[in-house]
mmCIF file with all atom_site columns, C-alpha atoms in Angstrom:
data_model
loop_
_atom_site.group_PDB
_atom_site.id
_atom_site.type_symbol
_atom_site.label_atom_id
_atom_site.label_alt_id
_atom_site.label_comp_id
_atom_site.label_asym_id
_atom_site.label_entity_id
_atom_site.label_seq_id
_atom_site.pdbx_PDB_ins_code
_atom_site.Cartn_x
_atom_site.Cartn_y
_atom_site.Cartn_z
_atom_site.occupancy
_atom_site.B_iso_or_equiv
_atom_site.pdbx_formal_charge
_atom_site.auth_seq_id
_atom_site.auth_comp_id
_atom_site.auth_asym_id
_atom_site.auth_atom_id
_atom_site.pdbx_PDB_model_num
ATOM 1   C CA . MET A 1 1   ? -44.990 -21.477 -9.880  1.00 48.00 ? 1   MET A CA 1
ATOM 2   C CA . PRO A 1 2   ? -45.419 -19.468 -12.754 1.00 47.00 ? 2   PRO A CA 1
ATOM 3   C CA . ALA A 1 3   ? -42.498 -19.151 -15.354 1.00 44.00 ? 3   ALA A CA 1
ATOM 4   C CA . SER A 1 4   ? -42.175 -15.402 -14.816 1.00 42.00 ? 4   SER A CA 1
ATOM 5   C CA . LEU A 1 5   ? -41.977 -15.378 -11.384 1.00 38.00 ? 5   LEU A CA 1
ATOM 6   C CA . ALA A 1 6   ? -38.803 -18.664 -11.773 1.00 41.00 ? 6   ALA A CA 1
ATOM 7   C CA . ALA A 1 7   ? -37.376 -16.155 -14.098 1.00 40.00 ? 7   ALA A CA 1
ATOM 8   C CA . ALA A 1 8   ? -37.571 -13.133 -12.130 1.00 41.00 ? 8   ALA A CA 1
ATOM 9   C CA . LEU A 1 9   ? -36.184 -15.261 -8.994  1.00 39.00 ? 9   LEU A CA 1
ATOM 10  C CA . LEU A 1 10  ? -32.770 -16.612 -11.386 1.00 42.00 ? 10  LEU A CA 1
ATOM 11  C CA . ALA A 1 11  ? -32.573 -13.359 -12.660 1.00 43.00 ? 11  ALA A CA 1
ATOM 12  C CA . ALA A 1 12  ? -32.502 -11.642 -8.720  1.00 44.00 ? 12  ALA A CA 1
ATOM 13  C CA . ALA A 1 13  ? -29.711 -14.793 -7.654  1.00 45.00 ? 13  ALA A CA 1
ATOM 14  C CA . ALA A 1 14  ? -27.448 -13.917 -10.849 1.00 45.00 ? 14  ALA A CA 1
ATOM 15  C CA . GLY A 1 15  ? -27.686 -10.302 -10.369 1.00 44.00 ? 15  GLY A CA 1
ATOM 16  C CA . THR A 1 16  ? -26.736 -10.747 -6.621  1.00 43.00 ? 16  THR A CA 1
ATOM 17  C CA . ALA A 1 17  ? -23.920 -13.688 -8.149  1.00 45.00 ? 17  ALA A CA 1
ATOM 18  C CA . MET A 1 18  ? -22.752 -10.592 -10.389 1.00 53.00 ? 18  MET A CA 1
ATOM 19  C CA . ALA A 1 19  ? -22.112 -8.145  -7.613  1.00 60.00 ? 19  ALA A CA 1
ATOM 20  C CA . ALA A 1 20  ? -20.389 -10.287 -5.244  1.00 85.00 ? 20  ALA A CA 1
ATOM 21  C CA . PRO A 1 21  ? -16.829 -9.163  -4.206  1.00 93.00 ? 21  PRO A CA 1
ATOM 22  C CA . ALA A 1 22  ? -13.781 -10.459 -6.004  1.00 97.00 ? 22  ALA A CA 1
ATOM 23  C CA . THR A 1 23  ? -10.518 -11.377 -4.179  1.00 98.00 ? 23  THR A CA 1
ATOM 24  C CA . TYR A 1 24  ? -7.515  -10.149 -6.304  1.00 98.00 ? 24  TYR A CA 1
ATOM 25  C CA . THR A 1 25  ? -3.981  -11.225 -4.987  1.00 98.00 ? 25  THR A CA 1
ATOM 26  C CA . VAL A 1 26  ? -1.363  -8.157  -4.572  1.00 98.00 ? 26  VAL A CA 1
ATOM 27  C CA . ASP A 1 27  ? 1.783   -8.672  -7.206  1.00 97.00 ? 27  ASP A CA 1
ATOM 28  C CA . PRO A 1 28  ? 5.039   -8.584  -5.696  1.00 97.00 ? 28  PRO A CA 1
ATOM 29  C CA . MET A 1 29  ? 6.383   -7.711  -9.070  1.00 96.00 ? 29  MET A CA 1
ATOM 30  C CA . HIS A 1 30  ? 4.493   -4.475  -10.217 1.00 96.00 ? 30  HIS A CA 1
ATOM 31  C CA . THR A 1 31  ? 4.161   -3.577  -6.379  1.00 96.00 ? 31  THR A CA 1
ATOM 32  C CA . TYR A 1 32  ? 6.368   -1.301  -4.720  1.00 94.00 ? 32  TYR A CA 1
ATOM 33  C CA . PRO A 1 33  ? 6.122   1.562   -1.296  1.00 96.00 ? 33  PRO A CA 1
ATOM 34  C CA . SER A 1 34  ? 7.786   4.200   -1.700  1.00 97.00 ? 34  SER A CA 1
ATOM 35  C CA . PHE A 1 35  ? 8.834   7.291   0.048   1.00 97.00 ? 35  PHE A CA 1
ATOM 36  C CA . GLU A 1 36  ? 10.014  10.811  0.791   1.00 97.00 ? 36  GLU A CA 1
ATOM 37  C CA . ALA A 1 37  ? 11.944  11.769  3.584   1.00 96.00 ? 37  ALA A CA 1
ATOM 38  C CA . ASP A 1 38  ? 13.802  15.229  5.103   1.00 94.00 ? 38  ASP A CA 1
ATOM 39  C CA . HIS A 1 39  ? 17.286  15.262  5.191   1.00 93.00 ? 39  HIS A CA 1
ATOM 40  C CA . MET A 1 40  ? 17.950  18.346  7.709   1.00 91.00 ? 40  MET A CA 1
ATOM 41  C CA . GLY A 1 41  ? 16.220  20.539  5.659   1.00 90.00 ? 41  GLY A CA 1
ATOM 42  C CA . ILE A 1 42  ? 18.581  19.884  1.766   1.00 93.00 ? 42  ILE A CA 1
ATOM 43  C CA . SER A 1 43  ? 17.482  17.710  0.228   1.00 94.00 ? 43  SER A CA 1
ATOM 44  C CA . TYR A 1 44  ? 14.536  14.500  0.521   1.00 95.00 ? 44  TYR A CA 1
ATOM 45  C CA . TRP A 1 45  ? 16.472  11.162  0.360   1.00 94.00 ? 45  TRP A CA 1
ATOM 46  C CA . ARG A 1 46  ? 13.772  8.819   -1.300  1.00 97.00 ? 46  ARG A CA 1
ATOM 47  C CA . GLY A 1 47  ? 13.595  4.801   -1.146  1.00 97.00 ? 47  GLY A CA 1
ATOM 48  C CA . LYS A 1 48  ? 11.192  1.868   -1.513  1.00 97.00 ? 48  LYS A CA 1
ATOM 49  C CA . PHE A 1 49  ? 10.526  -1.899  -0.560  1.00 98.00 ? 49  PHE A CA 1
ATOM 50  C CA . ASN A 1 50  ? 11.190  -4.375  -2.642  1.00 97.00 ? 50  ASN A CA 1
ATOM 51  C CA . ARG A 1 51  ? 8.856   -7.388  -1.335  1.00 98.00 ? 51  ARG A CA 1
ATOM 52  C CA . THR A 1 52  ? 5.268   -6.222  -1.090  1.00 98.00 ? 52  THR A CA 1
ATOM 53  C CA . THR A 1 53  ? 2.327   -9.410  -0.460  1.00 98.00 ? 53  THR A CA 1
ATOM 54  C CA . GLY A 1 54  ? -1.368  -9.273  0.188   1.00 98.00 ? 54  GLY A CA 1
ATOM 55  C CA . THR A 1 55  ? -5.021  -8.844  -1.425  1.00 98.00 ? 55  THR A CA 1
ATOM 56  C CA . VAL A 1 56  ? -7.342  -6.568  -2.354  1.00 97.00 ? 56  VAL A CA 1
ATOM 57  C CA . THR A 1 57  ? -11.477 -7.623  -2.107  1.00 97.00 ? 57  THR A CA 1
ATOM 58  C CA . LEU A 1 58  ? -13.348 -5.215  -4.602  1.00 97.00 ? 58  LEU A CA 1
ATOM 59  C CA . ASP A 1 59  ? -16.949 -5.138  -5.602  1.00 97.00 ? 59  ASP A CA 1
ATOM 60  C CA . LYS A 1 60  ? -17.863 -2.265  -7.234  1.00 94.00 ? 60  LYS A CA 1
ATOM 61  C CA . ALA A 1 61  ? -21.418 -2.585  -8.377  1.00 94.00 ? 61  ALA A CA 1
ATOM 62  C CA . ALA A 1 62  ? -21.641 -2.029  -3.827  1.00 96.00 ? 62  ALA A CA 1
ATOM 63  C CA . GLY A 1 63  ? -18.908 0.153   -3.832  1.00 96.00 ? 63  GLY A CA 1
ATOM 64  C CA . THR A 1 64  ? -17.135 -1.606  -1.487  1.00 97.00 ? 64  THR A CA 1
ATOM 65  C CA . GLY A 1 65  ? -13.616 -3.315  -0.723  1.00 97.00 ? 65  GLY A CA 1
ATOM 66  C CA . THR A 1 66  ? -10.783 -3.781  0.880   1.00 98.00 ? 66  THR A CA 1
ATOM 67  C CA . VAL A 1 67  ? -6.797  -3.165  1.119   1.00 97.00 ? 67  VAL A CA 1
ATOM 68  C CA . ASP A 1 68  ? -4.741  -6.021  2.942   1.00 97.00 ? 68  ASP A CA 1
ATOM 69  C CA . LEU A 1 69  ? -0.725  -5.038  2.156   1.00 97.00 ? 69  LEU A CA 1
ATOM 70  C CA . SER A 1 70  ? 2.753   -6.738  4.405   1.00 98.00 ? 70  SER A CA 1
ATOM 71  C CA . ILE A 1 71  ? 5.650   -4.971  3.736   1.00 98.00 ? 71  ILE A CA 1
ATOM 72  C CA . ASP A 1 72  ? 8.682   -6.323  4.169   1.00 98.00 ? 72  ASP A CA 1
ATOM 73  C CA . LEU A 1 73  ? 11.078  -3.800  6.057   1.00 98.00 ? 73  LEU A CA 1
ATOM 74  C CA . ASP A 1 74  ? 14.642  -5.674  5.746   1.00 97.00 ? 74  ASP A CA 1
ATOM 75  C CA . SER A 1 75  ? 13.501  -5.543  1.261   1.00 98.00 ? 75  SER A CA 1
ATOM 76  C CA . ILE A 1 76  ? 14.700  -1.204  1.759   1.00 98.00 ? 76  ILE A CA 1
ATOM 77  C CA . ASP A 1 77  ? 16.283  0.184   -1.168  1.00 98.00 ? 77  ASP A CA 1
ATOM 78  C CA . TYR A 1 78  ? 17.483  4.203   -1.196  1.00 96.00 ? 78  TYR A CA 1
ATOM 79  C CA . GLY A 1 79  ? 20.460  2.842   -3.968  1.00 96.00 ? 79  GLY A CA 1
ATOM 80  C CA . LEU A 1 80  ? 22.973  3.266   -1.803  1.00 96.00 ? 80  LEU A CA 1
ATOM 81  C CA . ALA A 1 81  ? 24.127  0.372   1.120   1.00 97.00 ? 81  ALA A CA 1
ATOM 82  C CA . GLU A 1 82  ? 25.273  1.868   3.860   1.00 97.00 ? 82  GLU A CA 1
ATOM 83  C CA . LEU A 1 83  ? 22.206  3.735   3.868   1.00 96.00 ? 83  LEU A CA 1
ATOM 84  C CA . ASN A 1 84  ? 19.842  0.293   3.956   1.00 97.00 ? 84  ASN A CA 1
ATOM 85  C CA . ASP A 1 85  ? 21.541  -1.253  6.350   1.00 98.00 ? 85  ASP A CA 1
ATOM 86  C CA . TRP A 1 86  ? 21.297  1.656   8.993   1.00 96.00 ? 86  TRP A CA 1
ATOM 87  C CA . ALA A 1 87  ? 17.971  1.809   8.029   1.00 97.00 ? 87  ALA A CA 1
ATOM 88  C CA . LYS A 1 88  ? 17.449  -2.317  8.447   1.00 98.00 ? 88  LYS A CA 1
ATOM 89  C CA . SER A 1 89  ? 19.599  -1.279  12.858  1.00 97.00 ? 89  SER A CA 1
ATOM 90  C CA . PRO A 1 90  ? 17.171  -0.831  15.615  1.00 96.00 ? 90  PRO A CA 1
ATOM 91  C CA . GLN A 1 91  ? 18.516  2.925   15.256  1.00 95.00 ? 91  GLN A CA 1
ATOM 92  C CA . PHE A 1 92  ? 15.486  2.720   12.859  1.00 96.00 ? 92  PHE A CA 1
ATOM 93  C CA . PHE A 1 93  ? 13.035  -0.249  11.450  1.00 97.00 ? 93  PHE A CA 1
ATOM 94  C CA . ASP A 1 94  ? 15.123  -2.128  14.018  1.00 97.00 ? 94  ASP A CA 1
ATOM 95  C CA . THR A 1 95  ? 13.940  -5.654  11.298  1.00 98.00 ? 95  THR A CA 1
ATOM 96  C CA . ALA A 1 96  ? 14.913  -8.125  13.637  1.00 98.00 ? 96  ALA A CA 1
ATOM 97  C CA . LYS A 1 97  ? 12.252  -6.437  15.904  1.00 98.00 ? 97  LYS A CA 1
ATOM 98  C CA . TYR A 1 98  ? 9.811   -5.719  13.502  1.00 98.00 ? 98  TYR A CA 1
ATOM 99  C CA . PRO A 1 99  ? 10.504  -6.981  10.372  1.00 98.00 ? 99  PRO A CA 1
ATOM 100 C CA . LYS A 1 100 ? 6.824   -6.317  8.286   1.00 98.00 ? 100 LYS A CA 1
ATOM 101 C CA . ALA A 1 101 ? 5.187   -2.935  7.985   1.00 98.00 ? 101 ALA A CA 1
ATOM 102 C CA . THR A 1 102 ? 0.978   -3.693  7.173   1.00 98.00 ? 102 THR A CA 1
ATOM 103 C CA . TYR A 1 103 ? -1.525  -2.011  5.907   1.00 97.00 ? 103 TYR A CA 1
ATOM 104 C CA . THR A 1 104 ? -5.000  -2.347  6.413   1.00 98.00 ? 104 THR A CA 1
ATOM 105 C CA . GLY A 1 105 ? -7.903  -0.782  5.043   1.00 98.00 ? 105 GLY A CA 1
ATOM 106 C CA . LYS A 1 106 ? -11.583 -0.269  3.299   1.00 98.00 ? 106 LYS A CA 1
ATOM 107 C CA . LEU A 1 107 ? -11.827 1.593   -0.360  1.00 98.00 ? 107 LEU A CA 1
ATOM 108 C CA . ALA A 1 108 ? -13.909 4.022   -0.329  1.00 98.00 ? 108 ALA A CA 1
ATOM 109 C CA . GLY A 1 109 ? -15.397 7.504   -1.936  1.00 98.00 ? 109 GLY A CA 1
ATOM 110 C CA . PHE A 1 110 ? -16.464 5.803   -5.180  1.00 97.00 ? 110 PHE A CA 1
ATOM 111 C CA . VAL A 1 111 ? -16.998 7.086   -8.349  1.00 96.00 ? 111 VAL A CA 1
ATOM 112 C CA . ASP A 1 112 ? -18.161 4.923   -11.355 1.00 93.00 ? 112 ASP A CA 1
ATOM 113 C CA . GLY A 1 113 ? -17.256 1.646   -9.790  1.00 92.00 ? 113 GLY A CA 1
ATOM 114 C CA . ALA A 1 114 ? -13.375 2.470   -8.943  1.00 96.00 ? 114 ALA A CA 1
ATOM 115 C CA . PRO A 1 115 ? -12.141 3.744   -5.271  1.00 98.00 ? 115 PRO A CA 1
ATOM 116 C CA . THR A 1 116 ? -10.328 7.495   -4.541  1.00 98.00 ? 116 THR A CA 1
ATOM 117 C CA . ARG A 1 117 ? -9.256  6.632   -1.235  1.00 98.00 ? 117 ARG A CA 1
ATOM 118 C CA . VAL A 1 118 ? -8.762  4.001   2.007   1.00 98.00 ? 118 VAL A CA 1
ATOM 119 C CA . GLU A 1 119 ? -8.772  4.921   4.999   1.00 98.00 ? 119 GLU A CA 1
ATOM 120 C CA . GLY A 1 120 ? -7.266  2.332   6.813   1.00 97.00 ? 120 GLY A CA 1
ATOM 121 C CA . MET A 1 121 ? -4.288  1.600   9.559   1.00 98.00 ? 121 MET A CA 1
ATOM 122 C CA . LEU A 1 122 ? -0.674  1.326   9.561   1.00 98.00 ? 122 LEU A CA 1
ATOM 123 C CA . THR A 1 123 ? 1.280   -0.697  12.017  1.00 98.00 ? 123 THR A CA 1
ATOM 124 C CA . LEU A 1 124 ? 4.996   0.368   11.474  1.00 98.00 ? 124 LEU A CA 1
ATOM 125 C CA . HIS A 1 125 ? 7.591   0.127   14.160  1.00 97.00 ? 125 HIS A CA 1
ATOM 126 C CA . GLY A 1 126 ? 5.316   -2.000  16.390  1.00 97.00 ? 126 GLY A CA 1
ATOM 127 C CA . VAL A 1 127 ? 2.647   1.150   16.389  1.00 98.00 ? 127 VAL A CA 1
ATOM 128 C CA . SER A 1 128 ? -0.844  1.600   14.865  1.00 98.00 ? 128 SER A CA 1
ATOM 129 C CA . ARG A 1 129 ? -1.867  4.790   13.485  1.00 98.00 ? 129 ARG A CA 1
ATOM 130 C CA . PRO A 1 130 ? -4.435  5.731   11.221  1.00 98.00 ? 130 PRO A CA 1
ATOM 131 C CA . VAL A 1 131 ? -3.394  7.100   7.224   1.00 98.00 ? 131 VAL A CA 1
ATOM 132 C CA . GLU A 1 132 ? -6.047  7.623   4.458   1.00 98.00 ? 132 GLU A CA 1
ATOM 133 C CA . LEU A 1 133 ? -4.432  6.883   1.522   1.00 98.00 ? 133 LEU A CA 1
ATOM 134 C CA . ALA A 1 134 ? -5.708  9.281   -1.631  1.00 98.00 ? 134 ALA A CA 1
ATOM 135 C CA . ILE A 1 135 ? -6.360  7.195   -4.497  1.00 98.00 ? 135 ILE A CA 1
ATOM 136 C CA . ASP A 1 136 ? -4.861  9.055   -7.510  1.00 96.00 ? 136 ASP A CA 1
ATOM 137 C CA . ARG A 1 137 ? -5.352  5.916   -10.403 1.00 97.00 ? 137 ARG A CA 1
ATOM 138 C CA . PHE A 1 138 ? -7.753  3.739   -10.192 1.00 97.00 ? 138 PHE A CA 1
ATOM 139 C CA . LYS A 1 139 ? -8.233  1.225   -13.327 1.00 97.00 ? 139 LYS A CA 1
ATOM 140 C CA . CYS A 1 140 ? -9.018  -2.853  -14.204 1.00 96.00 ? 140 CYS A CA 1
ATOM 141 C CA . ILE A 1 141 ? -8.192  -4.774  -17.385 1.00 97.00 ? 141 ILE A CA 1
ATOM 142 C CA . PRO A 1 142 ? -8.216  -7.867  -18.948 1.00 97.00 ? 142 PRO A CA 1
ATOM 143 C CA . HIS A 1 143 ? -4.613  -9.285  -18.784 1.00 95.00 ? 143 HIS A CA 1
ATOM 144 C CA . PRO A 1 144 ? -3.577  -10.434 -21.815 1.00 94.00 ? 144 PRO A CA 1
ATOM 145 C CA . LEU A 1 145 ? -2.037  -13.647 -20.492 1.00 94.00 ? 145 LEU A CA 1
ATOM 146 C CA . PHE A 1 146 ? -3.341  -14.620 -17.293 1.00 93.00 ? 146 PHE A CA 1
ATOM 147 C CA . LYS A 1 147 ? -7.053  -13.931 -19.209 1.00 94.00 ? 147 LYS A CA 1
ATOM 148 C CA . ARG A 1 148 ? -7.961  -12.534 -15.288 1.00 96.00 ? 148 ARG A CA 1
ATOM 149 C CA . GLU A 1 149 ? -9.418  -8.915  -14.204 1.00 97.00 ? 149 GLU A CA 1
ATOM 150 C CA . LEU A 1 150 ? -6.026  -7.189  -13.339 1.00 97.00 ? 150 LEU A CA 1
ATOM 151 C CA . CYS A 1 151 ? -6.464  -3.878  -11.350 1.00 97.00 ? 151 CYS A CA 1
ATOM 152 C CA . GLY A 1 152 ? -3.417  -0.780  -10.448 1.00 97.00 ? 152 GLY A CA 1
ATOM 153 C CA . ALA A 1 153 ? -3.718  1.921   -8.848  1.00 97.00 ? 153 ALA A CA 1
ATOM 154 C CA . ASP A 1 154 ? -1.026  4.893   -7.633  1.00 97.00 ? 154 ASP A CA 1
ATOM 155 C CA . ALA A 1 155 ? -1.881  6.131   -4.366  1.00 97.00 ? 155 ALA A CA 1
ATOM 156 C CA . GLN A 1 156 ? -0.117  8.674   -1.782  1.00 98.00 ? 156 GLN A CA 1
ATOM 157 C CA . ALA A 1 157 ? -0.097  9.366   1.641   1.00 98.00 ? 157 ALA A CA 1
ATOM 158 C CA . THR A 1 158 ? 1.975   11.976  4.391   1.00 98.00 ? 158 THR A CA 1
ATOM 159 C CA . PHE A 1 159 ? 2.078   11.032  7.961   1.00 98.00 ? 159 PHE A CA 1
ATOM 160 C CA . ARG A 1 160 ? 4.490   11.646  9.975   1.00 98.00 ? 160 ARG A CA 1
ATOM 161 C CA . ARG A 1 161 ? 7.424   9.040   11.158  1.00 97.00 ? 161 ARG A CA 1
ATOM 162 C CA . ASP A 1 162 ? 7.641   10.364  15.053  1.00 97.00 ? 162 ASP A CA 1
ATOM 163 C CA . ALA A 1 163 ? 4.042   8.840   15.201  1.00 98.00 ? 163 ALA A CA 1
ATOM 164 C CA . PHE A 1 164 ? 5.436   5.908   14.943  1.00 98.00 ? 164 PHE A CA 1
ATOM 165 C CA . GLY A 1 165 ? 8.346   6.055   16.988  1.00 96.00 ? 165 GLY A CA 1
ATOM 166 C CA . LEU A 1 166 ? 10.873  6.983   13.703  1.00 97.00 ? 166 LEU A CA 1
ATOM 167 C CA . ASP A 1 167 ? 12.747  10.398  15.067  1.00 96.00 ? 167 ASP A CA 1
ATOM 168 C CA . ALA A 1 168 ? 15.927  9.670   14.080  1.00 95.00 ? 168 ALA A CA 1
ATOM 169 C CA . GLY A 1 169 ? 17.499  13.088  13.503  1.00 94.00 ? 169 GLY A CA 1
ATOM 170 C CA . LYS A 1 170 ? 14.668  15.250  14.590  1.00 95.00 ? 170 LYS A CA 1
ATOM 171 C CA . ASP A 1 171 ? 17.154  16.390  17.360  1.00 94.00 ? 171 ASP A CA 1
ATOM 172 C CA . TYR A 1 172 ? 18.729  18.200  14.113  1.00 93.00 ? 172 TYR A CA 1
ATOM 173 C CA . GLY A 1 173 ? 15.502  20.262  12.884  1.00 93.00 ? 173 GLY A CA 1
ATOM 174 C CA . PHE A 1 174 ? 14.693  16.855  10.204  1.00 95.00 ? 174 PHE A CA 1
ATOM 175 C CA . ASP A 1 175 ? 10.906  17.257  9.341   1.00 96.00 ? 175 ASP A CA 1
ATOM 176 C CA . MET A 1 176 ? 8.798   14.231  10.564  1.00 97.00 ? 176 MET A CA 1
ATOM 177 C CA . SER A 1 177 ? 6.764   14.164  7.809   1.00 97.00 ? 177 SER A CA 1
ATOM 178 C CA . VAL A 1 178 ? 7.009   11.463  4.853   1.00 97.00 ? 178 VAL A CA 1
ATOM 179 C CA . LYS A 1 179 ? 5.618   11.568  1.814   1.00 98.00 ? 179 LYS A CA 1
ATOM 180 C CA . LEU A 1 180 ? 4.570   7.577   0.905   1.00 97.00 ? 180 LEU A CA 1
ATOM 181 C CA . SER A 1 181 ? 3.342   6.689   -2.448  1.00 97.00 ? 181 SER A CA 1
ATOM 182 C CA . ILE A 1 182 ? 1.852   2.885   -3.080  1.00 96.00 ? 182 ILE A CA 1
ATOM 183 C CA . GLN A 1 183 ? 2.155   1.682   -6.470  1.00 95.00 ? 183 GLN A CA 1
ATOM 184 C CA . VAL A 1 184 ? 0.024   -1.917  -6.640  1.00 96.00 ? 184 VAL A CA 1
ATOM 185 C CA . GLU A 1 185 ? -1.193  -4.540  -9.151  1.00 97.00 ? 185 GLU A CA 1
ATOM 186 C CA . ALA A 1 186 ? -3.527  -7.349  -8.068  1.00 98.00 ? 186 ALA A CA 1
ATOM 187 C CA . LEU A 1 187 ? -4.816  -10.298 -10.323 1.00 98.00 ? 187 LEU A CA 1
ATOM 188 C CA . LYS A 1 188 ? -8.461  -11.180 -9.585  1.00 98.00 ? 188 LYS A CA 1
ATOM 189 C CA . ASP A 1 189 ? -7.929  -15.203 -8.126  1.00 97.00 ? 189 ASP A CA 1
ATOM 190 C CA . SER A 1 190 ? -9.665  -17.738 -10.658 1.00 88.00 ? 190 SER A CA 1
#
């Protein structure tokens, strides 16, 4: 085999290896899905979930990737213990029966190696529905301590909670729309 052909094959193989998707583990200390929901049309209740796990795969060169998140609903935090307890009860999330919410999707709309949205499915209260997240910010940097790539994003979506069987307050005129914001950071696996 001529040396130039061997060199070309090695270069092609190296390019293929570099374009392989990388896996990132979600950092639970820097990932907090938060939400905003109507309270009788007079104010908004805001809260977050304190425990989230998951993985992200990313192939910047190919413009592909996936997201797989699991949110511990028992970690809900409105900043008010009584409201947290009510949200965990059978009257709302029923965390004894439905302890987790999950979000799985595909990264899409890549611009300069960065996704601009996630096309995915939210499973909440035993119901799965499509929910598209708009990615407002996406950036990867070398982690200063771990010396591996760290990627972070801020994503937003709005969905109707009654589509998931969570219709408390609907008879009193509560707006069923929920604004979901997810701040997420994930460290590239070694």
